[in-house]
PDB file of C-alpha atoms in Angstrom:
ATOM      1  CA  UNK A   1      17.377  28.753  19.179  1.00 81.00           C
ATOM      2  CA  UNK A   2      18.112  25.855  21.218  1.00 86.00           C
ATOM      3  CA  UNK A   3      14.473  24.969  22.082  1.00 88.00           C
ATOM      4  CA  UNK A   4      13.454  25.419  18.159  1.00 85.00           C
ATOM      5  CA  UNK A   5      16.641  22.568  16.921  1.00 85.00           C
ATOM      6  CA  UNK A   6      15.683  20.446  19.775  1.00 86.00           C
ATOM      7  CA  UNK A   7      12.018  20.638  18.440  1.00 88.00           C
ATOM      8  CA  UNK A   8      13.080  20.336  14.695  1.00 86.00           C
ATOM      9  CA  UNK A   9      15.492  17.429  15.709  1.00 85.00           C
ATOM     10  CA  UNK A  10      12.585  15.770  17.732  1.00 84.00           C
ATOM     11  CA  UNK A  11      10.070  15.497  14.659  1.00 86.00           C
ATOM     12  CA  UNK A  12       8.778  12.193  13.006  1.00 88.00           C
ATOM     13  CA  UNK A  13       9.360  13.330   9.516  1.00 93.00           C
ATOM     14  CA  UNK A  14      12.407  14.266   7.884  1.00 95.00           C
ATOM     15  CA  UNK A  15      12.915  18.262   7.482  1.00 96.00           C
ATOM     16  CA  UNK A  16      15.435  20.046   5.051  1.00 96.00           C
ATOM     17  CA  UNK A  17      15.158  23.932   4.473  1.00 95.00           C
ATOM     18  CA  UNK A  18      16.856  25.212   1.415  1.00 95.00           C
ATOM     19  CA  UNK A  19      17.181  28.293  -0.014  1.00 94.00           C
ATOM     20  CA  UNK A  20      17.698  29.842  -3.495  1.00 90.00           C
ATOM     21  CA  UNK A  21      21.084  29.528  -3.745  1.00 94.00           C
ATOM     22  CA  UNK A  22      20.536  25.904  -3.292  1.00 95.00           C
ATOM     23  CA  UNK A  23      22.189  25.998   0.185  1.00 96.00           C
ATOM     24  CA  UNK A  24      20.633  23.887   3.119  1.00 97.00           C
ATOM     25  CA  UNK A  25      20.043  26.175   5.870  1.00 95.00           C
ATOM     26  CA  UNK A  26      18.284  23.066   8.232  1.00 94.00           C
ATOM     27  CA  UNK A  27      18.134  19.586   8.203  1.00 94.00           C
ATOM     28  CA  UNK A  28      16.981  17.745  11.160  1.00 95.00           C
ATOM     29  CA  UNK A  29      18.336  14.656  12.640  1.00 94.00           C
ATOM     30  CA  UNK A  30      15.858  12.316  11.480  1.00 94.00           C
ATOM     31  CA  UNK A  31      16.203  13.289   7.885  1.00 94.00           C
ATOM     32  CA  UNK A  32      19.984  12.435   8.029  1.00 94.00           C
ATOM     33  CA  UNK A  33      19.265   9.273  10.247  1.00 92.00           C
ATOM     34  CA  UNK A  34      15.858   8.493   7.511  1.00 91.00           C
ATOM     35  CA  UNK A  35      18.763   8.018   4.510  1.00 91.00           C
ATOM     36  CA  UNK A  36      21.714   7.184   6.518  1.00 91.00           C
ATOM     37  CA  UNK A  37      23.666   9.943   5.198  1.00 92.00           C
ATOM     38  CA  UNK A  38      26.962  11.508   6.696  1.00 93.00           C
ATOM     39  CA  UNK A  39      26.321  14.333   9.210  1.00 93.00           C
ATOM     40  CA  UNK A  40      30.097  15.576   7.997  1.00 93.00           C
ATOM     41  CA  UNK A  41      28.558  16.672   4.708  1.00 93.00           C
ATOM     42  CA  UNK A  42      24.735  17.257   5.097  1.00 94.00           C
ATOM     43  CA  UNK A  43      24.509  19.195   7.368  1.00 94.00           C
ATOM     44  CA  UNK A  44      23.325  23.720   7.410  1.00 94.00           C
ATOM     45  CA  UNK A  45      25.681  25.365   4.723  1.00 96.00           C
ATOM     46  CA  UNK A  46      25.616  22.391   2.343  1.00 96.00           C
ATOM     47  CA  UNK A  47      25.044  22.513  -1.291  1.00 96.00           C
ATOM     48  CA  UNK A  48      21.923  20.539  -2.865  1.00 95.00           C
ATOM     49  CA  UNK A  49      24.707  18.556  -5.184  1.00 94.00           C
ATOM     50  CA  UNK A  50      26.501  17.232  -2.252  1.00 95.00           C
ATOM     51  CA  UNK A  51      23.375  16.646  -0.468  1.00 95.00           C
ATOM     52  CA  UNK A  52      22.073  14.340  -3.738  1.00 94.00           C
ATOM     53  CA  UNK A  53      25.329  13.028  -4.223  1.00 94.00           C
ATOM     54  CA  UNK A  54      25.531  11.702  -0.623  1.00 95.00           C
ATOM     55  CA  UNK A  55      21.811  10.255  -0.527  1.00 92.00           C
ATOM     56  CA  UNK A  56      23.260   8.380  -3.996  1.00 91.00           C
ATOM     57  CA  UNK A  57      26.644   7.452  -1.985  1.00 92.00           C
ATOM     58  CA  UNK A  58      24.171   5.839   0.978  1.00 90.00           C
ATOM     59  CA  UNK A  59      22.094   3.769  -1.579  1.00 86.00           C
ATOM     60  CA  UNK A  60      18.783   5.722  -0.369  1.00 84.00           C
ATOM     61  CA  UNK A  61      18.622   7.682  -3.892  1.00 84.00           C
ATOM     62  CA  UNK A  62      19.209   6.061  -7.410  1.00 83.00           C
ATOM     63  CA  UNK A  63      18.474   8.569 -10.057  1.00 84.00           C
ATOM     64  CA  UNK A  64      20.281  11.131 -11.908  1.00 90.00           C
ATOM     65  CA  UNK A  65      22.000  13.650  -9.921  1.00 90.00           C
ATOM     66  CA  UNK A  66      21.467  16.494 -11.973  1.00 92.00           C
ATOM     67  CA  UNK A  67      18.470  15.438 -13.193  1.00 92.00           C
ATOM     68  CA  UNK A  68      16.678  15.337  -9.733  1.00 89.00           C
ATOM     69  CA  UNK A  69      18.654  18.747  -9.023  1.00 92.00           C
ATOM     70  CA  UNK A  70      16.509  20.426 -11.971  1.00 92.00           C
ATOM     71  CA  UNK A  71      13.081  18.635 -11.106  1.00 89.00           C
ATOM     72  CA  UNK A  72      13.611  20.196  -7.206  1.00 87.00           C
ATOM     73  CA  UNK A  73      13.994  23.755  -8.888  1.00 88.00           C
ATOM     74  CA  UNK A  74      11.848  23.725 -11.891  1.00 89.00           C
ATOM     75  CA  UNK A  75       9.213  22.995  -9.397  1.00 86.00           C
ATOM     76  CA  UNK A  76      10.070  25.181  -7.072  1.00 85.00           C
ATOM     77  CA  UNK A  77      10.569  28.110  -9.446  1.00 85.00           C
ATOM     78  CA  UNK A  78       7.406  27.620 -10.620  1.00 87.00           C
ATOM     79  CA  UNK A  79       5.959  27.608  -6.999  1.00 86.00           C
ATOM     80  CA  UNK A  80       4.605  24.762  -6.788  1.00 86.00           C
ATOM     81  CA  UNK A  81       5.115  21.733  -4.675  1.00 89.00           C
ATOM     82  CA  UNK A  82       6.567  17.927  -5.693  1.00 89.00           C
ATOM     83  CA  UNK A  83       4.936  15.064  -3.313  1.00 90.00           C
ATOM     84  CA  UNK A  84       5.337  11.396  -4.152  1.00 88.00           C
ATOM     85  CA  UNK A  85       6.534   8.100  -2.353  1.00 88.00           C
ATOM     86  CA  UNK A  86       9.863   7.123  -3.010  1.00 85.00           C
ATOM     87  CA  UNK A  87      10.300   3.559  -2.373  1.00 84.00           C
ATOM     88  CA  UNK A  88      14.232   2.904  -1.096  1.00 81.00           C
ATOM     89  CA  UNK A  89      16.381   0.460  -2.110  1.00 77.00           C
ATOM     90  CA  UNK A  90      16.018  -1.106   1.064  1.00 80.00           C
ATOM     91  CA  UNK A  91      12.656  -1.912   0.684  1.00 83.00           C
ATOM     92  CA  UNK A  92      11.202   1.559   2.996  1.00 87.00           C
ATOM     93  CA  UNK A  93       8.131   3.756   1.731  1.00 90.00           C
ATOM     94  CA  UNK A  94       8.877   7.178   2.229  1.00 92.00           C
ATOM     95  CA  UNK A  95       6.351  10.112   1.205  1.00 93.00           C
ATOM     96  CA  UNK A  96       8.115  13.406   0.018  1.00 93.00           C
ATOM     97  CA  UNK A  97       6.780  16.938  -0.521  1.00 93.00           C
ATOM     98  CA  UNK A  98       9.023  19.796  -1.387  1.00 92.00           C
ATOM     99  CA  UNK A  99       7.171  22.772  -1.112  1.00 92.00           C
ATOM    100  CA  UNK A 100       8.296  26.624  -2.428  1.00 90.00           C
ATOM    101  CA  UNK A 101       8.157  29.186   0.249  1.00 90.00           C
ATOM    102  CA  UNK A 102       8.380  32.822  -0.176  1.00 87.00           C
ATOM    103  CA  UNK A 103       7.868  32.973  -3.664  1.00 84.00           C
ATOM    104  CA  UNK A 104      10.961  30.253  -4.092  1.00 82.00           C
ATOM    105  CA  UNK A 105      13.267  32.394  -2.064  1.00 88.00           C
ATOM    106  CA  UNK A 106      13.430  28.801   0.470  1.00 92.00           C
ATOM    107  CA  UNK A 107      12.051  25.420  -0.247  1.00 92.00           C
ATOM    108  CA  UNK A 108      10.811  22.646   2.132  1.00 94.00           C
ATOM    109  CA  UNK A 109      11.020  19.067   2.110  1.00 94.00           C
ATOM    110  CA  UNK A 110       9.482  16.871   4.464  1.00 94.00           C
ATOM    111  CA  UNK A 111      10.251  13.420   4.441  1.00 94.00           C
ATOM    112  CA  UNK A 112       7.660  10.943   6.349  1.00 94.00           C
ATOM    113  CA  UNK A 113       8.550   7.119   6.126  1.00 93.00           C
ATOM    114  CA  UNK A 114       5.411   6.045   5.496  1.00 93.00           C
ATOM    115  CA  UNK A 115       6.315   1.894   5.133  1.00 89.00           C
ATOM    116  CA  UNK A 116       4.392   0.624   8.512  1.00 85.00           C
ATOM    117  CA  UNK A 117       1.614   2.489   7.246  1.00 82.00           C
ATOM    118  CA  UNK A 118       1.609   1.125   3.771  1.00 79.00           C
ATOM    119  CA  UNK A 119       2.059  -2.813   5.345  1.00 77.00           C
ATOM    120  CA  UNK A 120      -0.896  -2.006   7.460  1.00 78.00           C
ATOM    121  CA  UNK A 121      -3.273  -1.042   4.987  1.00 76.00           C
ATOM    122  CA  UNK A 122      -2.032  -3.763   2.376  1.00 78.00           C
ATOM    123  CA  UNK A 123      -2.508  -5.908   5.428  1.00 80.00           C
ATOM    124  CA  UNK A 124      -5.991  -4.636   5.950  1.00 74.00           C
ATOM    125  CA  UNK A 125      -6.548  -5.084   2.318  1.00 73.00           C
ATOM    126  CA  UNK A 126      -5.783  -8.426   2.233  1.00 70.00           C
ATOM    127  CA  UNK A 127      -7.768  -9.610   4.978  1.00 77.00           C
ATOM    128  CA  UNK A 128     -11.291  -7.523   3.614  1.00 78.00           C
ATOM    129  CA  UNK A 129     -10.529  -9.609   0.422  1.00 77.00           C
ATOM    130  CA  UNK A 130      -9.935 -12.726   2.664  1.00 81.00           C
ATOM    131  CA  UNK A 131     -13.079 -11.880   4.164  1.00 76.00           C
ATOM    132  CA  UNK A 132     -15.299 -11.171   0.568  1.00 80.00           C
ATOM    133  CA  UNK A 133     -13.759 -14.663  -0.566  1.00 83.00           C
ATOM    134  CA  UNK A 134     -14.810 -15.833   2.722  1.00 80.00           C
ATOM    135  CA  UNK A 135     -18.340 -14.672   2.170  1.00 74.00           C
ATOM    136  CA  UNK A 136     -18.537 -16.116  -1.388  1.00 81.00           C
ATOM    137  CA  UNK A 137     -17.078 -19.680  -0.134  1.00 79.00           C
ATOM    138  CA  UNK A 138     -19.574 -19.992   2.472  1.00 79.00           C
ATOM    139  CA  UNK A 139     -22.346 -18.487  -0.256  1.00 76.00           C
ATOM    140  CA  UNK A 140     -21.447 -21.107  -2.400  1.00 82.00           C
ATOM    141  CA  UNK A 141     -21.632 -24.052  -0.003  1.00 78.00           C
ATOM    142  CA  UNK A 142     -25.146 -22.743   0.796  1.00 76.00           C
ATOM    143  CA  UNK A 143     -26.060 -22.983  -2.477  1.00 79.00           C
ATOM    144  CA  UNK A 144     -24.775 -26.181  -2.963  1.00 76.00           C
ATOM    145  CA  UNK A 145     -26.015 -27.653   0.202  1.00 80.00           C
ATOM    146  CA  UNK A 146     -30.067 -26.457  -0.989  1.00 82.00           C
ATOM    147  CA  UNK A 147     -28.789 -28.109  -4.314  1.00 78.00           C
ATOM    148  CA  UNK A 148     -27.939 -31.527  -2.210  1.00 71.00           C
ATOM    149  CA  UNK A 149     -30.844 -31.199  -0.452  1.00 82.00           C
ATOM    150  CA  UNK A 150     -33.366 -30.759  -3.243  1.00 81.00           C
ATOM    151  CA  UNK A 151     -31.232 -34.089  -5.217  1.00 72.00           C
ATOM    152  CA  UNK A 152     -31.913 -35.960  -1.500  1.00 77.00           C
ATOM    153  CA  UNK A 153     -35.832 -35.527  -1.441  1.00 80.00           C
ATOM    154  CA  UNK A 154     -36.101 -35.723  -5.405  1.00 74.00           C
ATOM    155  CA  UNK A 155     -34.689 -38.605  -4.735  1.00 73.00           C
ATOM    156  CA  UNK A 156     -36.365 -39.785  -1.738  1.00 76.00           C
ATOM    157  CA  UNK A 157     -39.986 -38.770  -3.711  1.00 77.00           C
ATOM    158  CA  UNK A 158     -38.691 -40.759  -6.477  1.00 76.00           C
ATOM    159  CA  UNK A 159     -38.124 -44.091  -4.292  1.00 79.00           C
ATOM    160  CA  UNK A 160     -41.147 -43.781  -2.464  1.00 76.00           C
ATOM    161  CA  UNK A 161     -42.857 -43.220  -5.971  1.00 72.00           C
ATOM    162  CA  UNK A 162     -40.904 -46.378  -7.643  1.00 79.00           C
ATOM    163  CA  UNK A 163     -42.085 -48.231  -4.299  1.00 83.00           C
ATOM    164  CA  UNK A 164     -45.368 -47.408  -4.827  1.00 79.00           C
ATOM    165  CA  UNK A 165     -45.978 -48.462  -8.551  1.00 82.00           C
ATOM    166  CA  UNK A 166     -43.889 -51.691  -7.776  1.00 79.00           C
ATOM    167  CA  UNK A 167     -46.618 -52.150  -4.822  1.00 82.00           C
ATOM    168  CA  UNK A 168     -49.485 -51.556  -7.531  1.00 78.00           C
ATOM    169  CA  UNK A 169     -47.571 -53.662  -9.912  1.00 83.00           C
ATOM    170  CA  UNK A 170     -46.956 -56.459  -8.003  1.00 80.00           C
ATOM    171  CA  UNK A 171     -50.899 -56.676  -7.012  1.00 81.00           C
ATOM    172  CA  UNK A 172     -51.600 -55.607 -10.221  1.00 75.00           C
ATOM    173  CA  UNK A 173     -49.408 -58.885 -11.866  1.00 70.00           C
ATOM    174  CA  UNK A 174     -51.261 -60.921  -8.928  1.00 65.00           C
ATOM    175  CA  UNK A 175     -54.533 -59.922  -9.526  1.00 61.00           C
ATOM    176  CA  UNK A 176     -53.898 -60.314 -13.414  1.00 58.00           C
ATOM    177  CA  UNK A 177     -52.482 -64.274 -12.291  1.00 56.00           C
ATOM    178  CA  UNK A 178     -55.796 -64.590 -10.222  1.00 61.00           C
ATOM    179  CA  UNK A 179     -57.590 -63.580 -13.129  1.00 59.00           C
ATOM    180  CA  UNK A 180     -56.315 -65.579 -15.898  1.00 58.00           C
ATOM    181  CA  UNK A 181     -56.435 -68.186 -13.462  1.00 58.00           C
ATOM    182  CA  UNK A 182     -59.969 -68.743 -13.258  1.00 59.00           C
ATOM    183  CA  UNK A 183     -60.645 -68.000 -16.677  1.00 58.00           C
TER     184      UNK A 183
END
């Protein structure tokens, strides 16, 4: 017994076992700690309403009592399980599954807060679109650099061309002087 609680107490995620009767018959430590709640009322031989009403007490829970009550057991009636992320009012990410065991003689909840894993991967998110914007600056520049490039020599060709039939001009207009010149 005492190895098994010191196990249950010692687990990342939050762990409450309730059975039909909608009496908790565990709850580790970290699921108390995970919502703040009062160890003098949630704690093995607790009813579901307290336990509700004392998550909504703590600010960790803001939803109908009674209607959270009836989505926990219409779910687990129908043996089936309930996950989601619940997002607390202080700003945590926590993933829940309540799960029917035994034909919904006992239900389990597991509670894993899940927020430095949610920051992370936004994080990661936000630096693989840093990096695609990245890519499409730098794609862009290229692009606009050939562009540059390509005005430079048109350019250039176009000087050297303007040079040239200036040149031809010029001897032209001389040659054309000469010309009337001696006539």
């Amino acid at each position: 017994g005492a190895l098994l609680r010191m196990a249950i107490n010692n687990m990342t995620q939050g762990v409450v076992l309730i059975d039909a009767s909608e009496r908790v018959l565990v709850c580790n430590d970290r699921y108390v700690d995970m919502y703040r709640m009062s160890r003098e009322i949630v704690k093995p031989g607790c009813m579901l309403r307290d336990l509700i009403k004392n998550r909504i007490a703590t600010g960790s829970l803001n939803i109908d009592p009674e209607k959270y009550r009836t989505e926990i057991l219409d779910v687990v009636r129908l043996g089936r399980d309930m996950s989601r992320i619940v997002e607390t009012p202080d700003g945590r990410a926590v993933a829940v599954v309540n799960r029917s065991i035994d034909g919904g003689r006992f239900w389990i909840g597991t509670h894993d807060d899940i927020t430095e894993r949610i920051v992370a991967e936004r994080k990661g998110a936000a630096l693989l679109e840093q990096e695609r914007r990245r890519v499409e600056i730098e794609s862009e520049i290229g692009s606009f650099r050939e562009s540059a490039q390509q005005v430079l020599r048109d350019v250039s060709e176009s000087t050297v061309a303007l040079k040239s039939i200036a040149v031809a001009l010029a001897s032209s207009s001389g040659a054309t002087s000469e010309h009337t010149a001696s006539a």
